Coordinates of N, CA and C in Angstrom, one line a residue:
X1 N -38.0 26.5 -70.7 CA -37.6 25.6 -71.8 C -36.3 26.2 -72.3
X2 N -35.5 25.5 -72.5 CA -34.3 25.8 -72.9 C -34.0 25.9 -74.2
X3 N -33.4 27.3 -75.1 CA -34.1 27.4 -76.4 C -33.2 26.7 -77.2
X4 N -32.1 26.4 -77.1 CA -31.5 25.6 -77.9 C -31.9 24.1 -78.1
X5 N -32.2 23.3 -76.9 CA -32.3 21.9 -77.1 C -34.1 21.6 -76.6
X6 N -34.5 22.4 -76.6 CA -35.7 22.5 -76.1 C -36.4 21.5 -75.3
X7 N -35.4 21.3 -74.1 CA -35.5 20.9 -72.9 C -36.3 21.7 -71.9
X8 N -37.1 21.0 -70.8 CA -37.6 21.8 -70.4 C -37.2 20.9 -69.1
X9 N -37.2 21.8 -67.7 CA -36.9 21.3 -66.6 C -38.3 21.3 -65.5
X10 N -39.1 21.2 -66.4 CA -40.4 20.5 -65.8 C -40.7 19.4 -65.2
X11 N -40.5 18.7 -64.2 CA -41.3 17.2 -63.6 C -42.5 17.9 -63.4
X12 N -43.3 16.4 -62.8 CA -44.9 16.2 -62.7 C -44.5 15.7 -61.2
X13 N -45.1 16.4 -60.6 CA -44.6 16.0 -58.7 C -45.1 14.4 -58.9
X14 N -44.6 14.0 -57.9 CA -44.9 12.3 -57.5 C -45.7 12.3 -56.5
X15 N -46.4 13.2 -55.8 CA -47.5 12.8 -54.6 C -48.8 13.7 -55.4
X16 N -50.1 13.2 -55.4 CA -51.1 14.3 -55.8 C -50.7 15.3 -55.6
X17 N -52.1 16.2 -56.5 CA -51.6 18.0 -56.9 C -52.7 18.1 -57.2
X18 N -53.2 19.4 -57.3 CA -54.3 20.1 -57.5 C -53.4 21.4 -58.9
X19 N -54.4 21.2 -59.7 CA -54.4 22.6 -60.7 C -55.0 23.5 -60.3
X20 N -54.2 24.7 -60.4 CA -54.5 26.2 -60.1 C -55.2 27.0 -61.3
X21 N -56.4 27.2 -61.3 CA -57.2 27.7 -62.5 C -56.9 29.0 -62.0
X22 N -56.0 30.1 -63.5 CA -56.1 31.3 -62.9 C -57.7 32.3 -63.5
X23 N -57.9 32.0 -64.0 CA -59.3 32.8 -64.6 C -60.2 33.2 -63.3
X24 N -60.3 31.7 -63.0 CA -61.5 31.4 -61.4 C -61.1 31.5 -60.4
X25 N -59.9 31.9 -60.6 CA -59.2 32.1 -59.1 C -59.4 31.2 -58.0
X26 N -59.0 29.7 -58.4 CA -59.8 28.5 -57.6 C -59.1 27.8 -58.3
X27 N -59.1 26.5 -57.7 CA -58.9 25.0 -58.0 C -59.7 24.9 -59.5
X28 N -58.7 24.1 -60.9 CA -59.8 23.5 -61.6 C -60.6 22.5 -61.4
X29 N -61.4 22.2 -62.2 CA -62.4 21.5 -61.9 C -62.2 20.2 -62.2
X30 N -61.2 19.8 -62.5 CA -60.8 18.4 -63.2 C -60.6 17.8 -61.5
X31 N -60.2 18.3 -60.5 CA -59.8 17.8 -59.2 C -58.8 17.2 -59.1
X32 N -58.5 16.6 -58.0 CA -57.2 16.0 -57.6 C -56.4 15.2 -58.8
X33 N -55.2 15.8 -59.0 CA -54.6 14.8 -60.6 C -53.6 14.1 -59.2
X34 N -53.7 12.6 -60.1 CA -52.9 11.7 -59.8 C -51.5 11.9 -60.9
X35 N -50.6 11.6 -59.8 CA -49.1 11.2 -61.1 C -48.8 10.0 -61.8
X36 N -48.4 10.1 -62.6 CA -48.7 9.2 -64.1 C -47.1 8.5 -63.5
X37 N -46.1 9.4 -63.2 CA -45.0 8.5 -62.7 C -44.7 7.7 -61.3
X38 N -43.9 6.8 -61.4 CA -44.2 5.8 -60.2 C -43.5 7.3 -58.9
X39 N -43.8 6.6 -57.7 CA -43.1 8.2 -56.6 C -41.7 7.9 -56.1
X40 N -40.9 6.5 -56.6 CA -39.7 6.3 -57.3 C -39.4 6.1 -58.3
X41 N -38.3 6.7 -58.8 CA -38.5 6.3 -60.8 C -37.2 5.5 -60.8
X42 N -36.7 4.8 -61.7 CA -35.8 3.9 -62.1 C -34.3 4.8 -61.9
X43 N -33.6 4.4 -61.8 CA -32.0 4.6 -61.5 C -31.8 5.3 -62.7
X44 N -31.0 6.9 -63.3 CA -31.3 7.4 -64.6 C -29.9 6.5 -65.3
X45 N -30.6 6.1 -66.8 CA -29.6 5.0 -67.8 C -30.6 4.0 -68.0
X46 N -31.2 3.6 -66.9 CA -31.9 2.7 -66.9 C -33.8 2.9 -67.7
X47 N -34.3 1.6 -68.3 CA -35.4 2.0 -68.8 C -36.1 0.6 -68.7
X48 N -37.5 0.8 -68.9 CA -38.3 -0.5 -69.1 C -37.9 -0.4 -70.5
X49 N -38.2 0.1 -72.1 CA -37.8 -0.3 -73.2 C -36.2 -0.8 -73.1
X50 N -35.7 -0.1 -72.5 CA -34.0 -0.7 -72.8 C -33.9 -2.7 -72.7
X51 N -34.4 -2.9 -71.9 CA -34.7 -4.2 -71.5 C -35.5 -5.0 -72.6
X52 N -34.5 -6.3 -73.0 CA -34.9 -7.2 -74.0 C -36.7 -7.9 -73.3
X53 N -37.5 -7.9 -74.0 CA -38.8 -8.4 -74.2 C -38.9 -9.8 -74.0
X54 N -39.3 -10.3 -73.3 CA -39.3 -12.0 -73.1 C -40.9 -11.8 -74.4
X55 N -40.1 -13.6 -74.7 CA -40.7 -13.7 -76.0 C -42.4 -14.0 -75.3
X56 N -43.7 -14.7 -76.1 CA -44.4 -14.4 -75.8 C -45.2 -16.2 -75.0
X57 N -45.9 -16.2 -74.5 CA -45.9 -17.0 -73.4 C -46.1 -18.4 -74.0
X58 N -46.7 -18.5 -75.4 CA -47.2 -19.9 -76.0 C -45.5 -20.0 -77.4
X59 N -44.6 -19.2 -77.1 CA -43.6 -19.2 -77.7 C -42.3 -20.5 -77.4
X60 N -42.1 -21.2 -78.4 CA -41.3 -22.6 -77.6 C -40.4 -22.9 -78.3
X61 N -39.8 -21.9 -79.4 CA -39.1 -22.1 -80.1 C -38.8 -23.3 -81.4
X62 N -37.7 -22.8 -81.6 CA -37.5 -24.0 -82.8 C -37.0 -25.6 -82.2
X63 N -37.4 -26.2 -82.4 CA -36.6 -27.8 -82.1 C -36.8 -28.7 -83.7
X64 N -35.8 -29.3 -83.9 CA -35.8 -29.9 -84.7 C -36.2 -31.6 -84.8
X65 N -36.5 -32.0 -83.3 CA -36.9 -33.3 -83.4 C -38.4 -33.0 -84.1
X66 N -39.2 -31.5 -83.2 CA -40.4 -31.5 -83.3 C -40.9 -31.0 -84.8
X67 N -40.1 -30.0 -85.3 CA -40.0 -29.2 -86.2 C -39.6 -29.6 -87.6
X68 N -38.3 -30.6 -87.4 CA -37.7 -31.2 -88.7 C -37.3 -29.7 -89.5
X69 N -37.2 -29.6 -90.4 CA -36.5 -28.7 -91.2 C -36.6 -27.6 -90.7
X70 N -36.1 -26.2 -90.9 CA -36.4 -25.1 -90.0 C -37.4 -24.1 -91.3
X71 N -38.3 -23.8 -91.1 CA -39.1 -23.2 -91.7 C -38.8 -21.7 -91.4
X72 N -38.4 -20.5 -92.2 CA -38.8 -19.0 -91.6 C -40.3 -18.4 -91.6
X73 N -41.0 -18.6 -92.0 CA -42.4 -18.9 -91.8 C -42.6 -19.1 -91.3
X74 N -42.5 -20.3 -89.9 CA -43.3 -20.6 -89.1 C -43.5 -19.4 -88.0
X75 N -44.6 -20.5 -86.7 CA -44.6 -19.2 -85.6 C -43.3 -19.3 -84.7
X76 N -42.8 -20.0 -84.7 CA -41.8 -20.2 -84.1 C -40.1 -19.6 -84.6
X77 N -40.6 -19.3 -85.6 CA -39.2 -17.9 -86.4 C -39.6 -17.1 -86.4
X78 N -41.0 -16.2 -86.4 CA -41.9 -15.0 -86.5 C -41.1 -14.2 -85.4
X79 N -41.0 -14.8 -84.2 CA -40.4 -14.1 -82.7 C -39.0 -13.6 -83.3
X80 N -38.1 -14.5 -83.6 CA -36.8 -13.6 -84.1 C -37.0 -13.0 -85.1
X81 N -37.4 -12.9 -86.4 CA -37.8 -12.3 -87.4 C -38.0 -10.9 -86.7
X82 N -38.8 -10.7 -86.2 CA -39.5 -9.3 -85.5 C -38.0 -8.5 -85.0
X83 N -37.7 -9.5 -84.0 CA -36.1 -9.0 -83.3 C -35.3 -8.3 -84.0
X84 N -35.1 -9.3 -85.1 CA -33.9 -8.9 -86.0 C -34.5 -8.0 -87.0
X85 N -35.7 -7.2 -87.4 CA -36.3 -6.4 -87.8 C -35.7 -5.2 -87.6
X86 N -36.5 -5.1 -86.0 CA -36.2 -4.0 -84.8 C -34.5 -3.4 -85.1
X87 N -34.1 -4.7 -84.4 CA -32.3 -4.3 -84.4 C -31.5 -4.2 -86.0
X88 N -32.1 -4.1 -87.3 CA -31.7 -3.4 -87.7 C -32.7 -2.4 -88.2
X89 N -33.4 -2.0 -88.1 CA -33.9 -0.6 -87.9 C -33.5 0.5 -87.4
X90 N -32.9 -0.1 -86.1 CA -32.2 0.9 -85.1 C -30.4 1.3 -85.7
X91 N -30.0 0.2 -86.5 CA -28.9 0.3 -86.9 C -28.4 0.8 -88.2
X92 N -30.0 0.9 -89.2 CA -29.4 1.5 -90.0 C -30.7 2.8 -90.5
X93 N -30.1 4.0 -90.1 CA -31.6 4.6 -90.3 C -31.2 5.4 -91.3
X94 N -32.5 5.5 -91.9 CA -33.3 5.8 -93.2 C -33.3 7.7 -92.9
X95 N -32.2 8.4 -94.1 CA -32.7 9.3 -94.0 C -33.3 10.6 -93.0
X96 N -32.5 10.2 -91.5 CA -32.6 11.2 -90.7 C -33.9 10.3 -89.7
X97 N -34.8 9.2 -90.2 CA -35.6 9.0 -88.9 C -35.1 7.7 -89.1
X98 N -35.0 7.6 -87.3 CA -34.7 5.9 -86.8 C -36.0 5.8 -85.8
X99 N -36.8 4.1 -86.8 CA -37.9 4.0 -85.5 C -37.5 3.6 -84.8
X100 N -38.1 4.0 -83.6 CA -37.7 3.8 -82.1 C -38.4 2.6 -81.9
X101 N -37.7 1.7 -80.8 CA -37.9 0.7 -80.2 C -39.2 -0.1 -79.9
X102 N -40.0 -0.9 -80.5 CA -41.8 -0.9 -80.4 C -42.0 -0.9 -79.2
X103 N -42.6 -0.4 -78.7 CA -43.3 -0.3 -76.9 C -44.7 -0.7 -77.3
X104 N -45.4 -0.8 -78.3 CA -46.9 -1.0 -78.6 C -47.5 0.5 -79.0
X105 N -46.6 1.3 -78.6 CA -46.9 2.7 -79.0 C -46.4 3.3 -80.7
X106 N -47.1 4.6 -81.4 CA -45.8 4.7 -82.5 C -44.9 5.9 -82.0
X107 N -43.9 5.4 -82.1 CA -43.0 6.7 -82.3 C -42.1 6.8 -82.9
X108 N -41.3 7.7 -83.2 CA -40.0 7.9 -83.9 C -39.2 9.1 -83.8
X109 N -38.1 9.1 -84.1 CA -36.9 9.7 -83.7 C -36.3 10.6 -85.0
X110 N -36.2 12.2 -84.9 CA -36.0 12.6 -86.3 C -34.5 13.5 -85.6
X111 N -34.0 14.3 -86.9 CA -33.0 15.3 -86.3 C -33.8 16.4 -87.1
X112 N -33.3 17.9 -86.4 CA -34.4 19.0 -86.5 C -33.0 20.1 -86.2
X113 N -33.2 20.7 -87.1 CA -32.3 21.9 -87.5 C -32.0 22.9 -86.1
X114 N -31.4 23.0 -85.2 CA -31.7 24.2 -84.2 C -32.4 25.5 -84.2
X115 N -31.8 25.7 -85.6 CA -32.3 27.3 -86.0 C -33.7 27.8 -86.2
X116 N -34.1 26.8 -86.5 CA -35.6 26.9 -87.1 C -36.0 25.9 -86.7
X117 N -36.2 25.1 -86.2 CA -36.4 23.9 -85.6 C -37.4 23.2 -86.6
X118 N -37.1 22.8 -88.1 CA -37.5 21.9 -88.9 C -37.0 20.8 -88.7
X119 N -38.0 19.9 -89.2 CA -37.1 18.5 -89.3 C -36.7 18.6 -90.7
X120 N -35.4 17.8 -90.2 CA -34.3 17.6 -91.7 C -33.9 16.6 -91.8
X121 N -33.6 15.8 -93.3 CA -32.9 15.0 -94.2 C -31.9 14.9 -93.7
X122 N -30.9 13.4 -93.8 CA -29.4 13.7 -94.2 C -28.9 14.2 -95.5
X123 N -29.8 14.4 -96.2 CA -29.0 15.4 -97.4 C -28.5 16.6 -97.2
X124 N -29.9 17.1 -96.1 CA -29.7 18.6 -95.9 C -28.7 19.0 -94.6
X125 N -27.8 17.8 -94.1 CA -26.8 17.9 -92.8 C -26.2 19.1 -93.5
X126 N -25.2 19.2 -92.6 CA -24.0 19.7 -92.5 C -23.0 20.0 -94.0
X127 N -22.7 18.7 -93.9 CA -22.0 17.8 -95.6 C -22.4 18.5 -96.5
X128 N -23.8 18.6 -96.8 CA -24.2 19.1 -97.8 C -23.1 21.1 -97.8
X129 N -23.0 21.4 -97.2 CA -22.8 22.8 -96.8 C -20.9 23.2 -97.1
X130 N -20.3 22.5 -97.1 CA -19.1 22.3 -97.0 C -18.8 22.4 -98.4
X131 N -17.1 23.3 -98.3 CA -16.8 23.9 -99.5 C -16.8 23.2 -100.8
X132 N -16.4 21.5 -100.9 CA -16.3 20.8 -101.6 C -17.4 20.5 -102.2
X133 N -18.5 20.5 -101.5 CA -20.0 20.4 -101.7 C -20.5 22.2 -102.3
X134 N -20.1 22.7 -101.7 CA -20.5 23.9 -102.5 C -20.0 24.0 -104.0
X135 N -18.9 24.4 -104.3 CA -18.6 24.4 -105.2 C -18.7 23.7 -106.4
X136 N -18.9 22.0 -106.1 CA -19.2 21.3 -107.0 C -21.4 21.4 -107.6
X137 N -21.7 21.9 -106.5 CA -23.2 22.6 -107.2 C -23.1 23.5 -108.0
X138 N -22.0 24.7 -107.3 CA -22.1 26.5 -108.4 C -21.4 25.9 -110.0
X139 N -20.6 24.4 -109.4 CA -20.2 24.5 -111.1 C -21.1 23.5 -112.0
X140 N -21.8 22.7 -111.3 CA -22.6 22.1 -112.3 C -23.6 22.8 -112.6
X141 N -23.7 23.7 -112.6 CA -24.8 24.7 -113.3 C -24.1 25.2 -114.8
X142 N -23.0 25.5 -114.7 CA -22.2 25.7 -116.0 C -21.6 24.4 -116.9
X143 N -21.2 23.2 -116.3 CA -20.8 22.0 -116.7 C -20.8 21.2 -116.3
X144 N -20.5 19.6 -116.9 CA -21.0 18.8 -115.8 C -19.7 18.2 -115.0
X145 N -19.4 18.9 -113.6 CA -18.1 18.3 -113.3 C -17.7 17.2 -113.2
X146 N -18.9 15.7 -113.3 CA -17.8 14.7 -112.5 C -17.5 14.2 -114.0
X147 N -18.1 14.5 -115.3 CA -17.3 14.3 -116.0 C -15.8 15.1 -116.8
X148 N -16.1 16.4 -116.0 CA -14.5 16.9 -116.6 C -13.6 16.2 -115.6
X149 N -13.7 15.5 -114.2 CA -13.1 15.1 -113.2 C -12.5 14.0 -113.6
X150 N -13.6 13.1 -114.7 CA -13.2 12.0 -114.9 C -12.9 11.5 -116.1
X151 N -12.3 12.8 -117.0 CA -12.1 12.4 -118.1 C -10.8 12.1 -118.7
X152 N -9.9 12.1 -118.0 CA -8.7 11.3 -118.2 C -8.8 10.1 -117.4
X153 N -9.6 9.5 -117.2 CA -9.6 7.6 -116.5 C -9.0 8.1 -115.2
X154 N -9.1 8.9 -114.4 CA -8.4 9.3 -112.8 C -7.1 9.6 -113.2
X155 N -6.2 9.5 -113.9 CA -4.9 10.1 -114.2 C -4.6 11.4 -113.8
X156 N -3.9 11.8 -113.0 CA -3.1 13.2 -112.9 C -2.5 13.5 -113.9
X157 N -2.7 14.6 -114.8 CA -2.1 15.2 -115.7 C -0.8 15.9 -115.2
X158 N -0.8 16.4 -114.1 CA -0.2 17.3 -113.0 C 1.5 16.0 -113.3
X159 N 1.0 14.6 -112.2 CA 1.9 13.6 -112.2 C 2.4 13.2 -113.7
X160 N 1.7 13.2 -114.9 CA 2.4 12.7 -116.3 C 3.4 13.8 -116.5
X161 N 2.8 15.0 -116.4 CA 4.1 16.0 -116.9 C 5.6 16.3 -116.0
X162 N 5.4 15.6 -114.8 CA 6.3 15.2 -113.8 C 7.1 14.8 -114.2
X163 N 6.6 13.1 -114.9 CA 7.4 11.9 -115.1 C 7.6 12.4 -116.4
X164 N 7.8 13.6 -117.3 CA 8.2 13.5 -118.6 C 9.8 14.3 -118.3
X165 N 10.5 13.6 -118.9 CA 11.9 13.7 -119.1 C 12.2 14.5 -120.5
X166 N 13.1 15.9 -119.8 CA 13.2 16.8 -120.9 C 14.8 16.0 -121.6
X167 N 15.1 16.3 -122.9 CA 16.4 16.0 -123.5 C 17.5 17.3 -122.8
X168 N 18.9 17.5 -123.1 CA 19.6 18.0 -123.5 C 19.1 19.2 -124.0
X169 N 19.1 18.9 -125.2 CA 18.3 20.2 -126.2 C 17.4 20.9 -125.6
X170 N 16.3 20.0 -125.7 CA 14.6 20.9 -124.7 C 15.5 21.7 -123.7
X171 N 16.1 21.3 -123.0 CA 16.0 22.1 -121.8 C 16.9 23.5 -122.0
X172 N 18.4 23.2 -122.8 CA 18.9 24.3 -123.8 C 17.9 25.5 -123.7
X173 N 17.0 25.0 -125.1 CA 16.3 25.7 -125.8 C 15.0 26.4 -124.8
X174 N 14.7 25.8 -123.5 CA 13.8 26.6 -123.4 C 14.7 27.5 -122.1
X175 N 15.8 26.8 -121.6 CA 16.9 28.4 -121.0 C 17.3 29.7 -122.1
X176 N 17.2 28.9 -123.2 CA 17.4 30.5 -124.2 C 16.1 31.4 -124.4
X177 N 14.9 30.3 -124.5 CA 13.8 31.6 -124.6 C 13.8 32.2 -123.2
X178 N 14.0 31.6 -122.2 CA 13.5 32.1 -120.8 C 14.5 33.7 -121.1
X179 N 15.5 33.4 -121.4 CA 16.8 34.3 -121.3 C 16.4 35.6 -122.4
X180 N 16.2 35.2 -123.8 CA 15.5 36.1 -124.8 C 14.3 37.0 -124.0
X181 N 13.4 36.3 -123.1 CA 12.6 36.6 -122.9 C 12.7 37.8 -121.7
X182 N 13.6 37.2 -121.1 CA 13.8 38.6 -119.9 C 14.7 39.5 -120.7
X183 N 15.8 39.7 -121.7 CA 16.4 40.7 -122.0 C 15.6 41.6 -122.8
X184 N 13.9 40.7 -123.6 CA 13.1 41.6 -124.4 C 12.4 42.9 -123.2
X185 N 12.2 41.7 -122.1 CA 11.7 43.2 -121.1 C 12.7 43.7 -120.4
X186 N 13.7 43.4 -120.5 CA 14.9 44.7 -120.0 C 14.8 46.0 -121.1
X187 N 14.5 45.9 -122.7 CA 15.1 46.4 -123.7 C 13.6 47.0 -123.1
X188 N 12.3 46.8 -122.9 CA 11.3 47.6 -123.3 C 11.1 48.3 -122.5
X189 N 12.0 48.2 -121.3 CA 11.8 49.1 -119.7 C 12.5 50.5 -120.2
X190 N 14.2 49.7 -120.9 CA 15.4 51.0 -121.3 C 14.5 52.0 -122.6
X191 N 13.6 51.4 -123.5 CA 13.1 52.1 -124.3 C 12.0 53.0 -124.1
X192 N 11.2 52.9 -122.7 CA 10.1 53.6 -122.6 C 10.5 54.8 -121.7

């Protein structure tokens, strides 16, 4: 078995077989197993589920001469009803399981973590894990971010202080503090 996808390269021979009891050192006792698979199998791609279901033998559809109005109720919409059930089941799946295709059997289809081979949510994908996702958890324990995110109406603050247009003056006055400001730490370098 293959540990990552947990494949296993096992078939069931296609001609009888006998089981090997090791305990008894003999044949078990269940005797000759027959194979469950045909001793040709289908072309691989191919399947019996893959293949659309002919509807059911007393099924004759809708007609309107016979039927007059079209009813979803009747037995005669029940057959597509089912159809279009199925096909979107398969197309929109719920949370990590998509039912599989009705064969008369139940089954279903999950995704399962490699590591630990749980089955898992799409909450608990990947997504979940990712820095944008991280970070916005560690901070909503301290605040609630989507409202500091959204508390200017989507506005970039960043972009308004862009589009603000300094005067003449402003801009003067703040080349003088910049200027004041580096000769105070020239003077405090020469003084120490």
């Amino acid at each position: 078995m293959h540990f990552i996808t947990r494949e296993t390269k096992y078939e069931e021979p296609t001609e009888p077989y006998w089981i090997w009891d090791a305990m008894t050192n003999n044949v078990h006792e269940s005797g000759l197993q027959q194979p469950t698979k045909p001793a040709h199998p289908a072309a691989p791609g191919t399947s019996d589920t893959s293949q659309p279901t002919s509807p059911p033998a007393d099924y004759q559809g809708y007609n309107p001469k016979i039927h007059g109005s079209y009813d979803p109720n009747a037995p005669y919409a029940q057959y597509h009803k089912q159809k279009r059930a199925e096909e979107e089941a398969l197309s929109n799946p719920v949370s990590g399981i998509v039912p599989a295709a009705s064969t008369g059997e139940y089954a279903a289809v999950g995704a399962f973590n490699r590591f630990s081979g749980r089955f898992q949510t799409d909450e608990q994908s990947t997504e979940r894990h990712n820095d944008f996702n991280k970070s916005g958890r560690q901070m909503n324990s301290f605040f609630d971010v989507d409202a500091a995110a959204n508390s200017h109406e989507g506005k970039s603050l960043k972009e308004e202080r862009r589009q603000q247009r300094l005067t003449k003056k402003e801009v003067a006055e703040l080349k003088q503090k910049r200027r004041e400001k580096k000769e105070k730490k020239r003077m405090d370098f020469y003084k120490s």
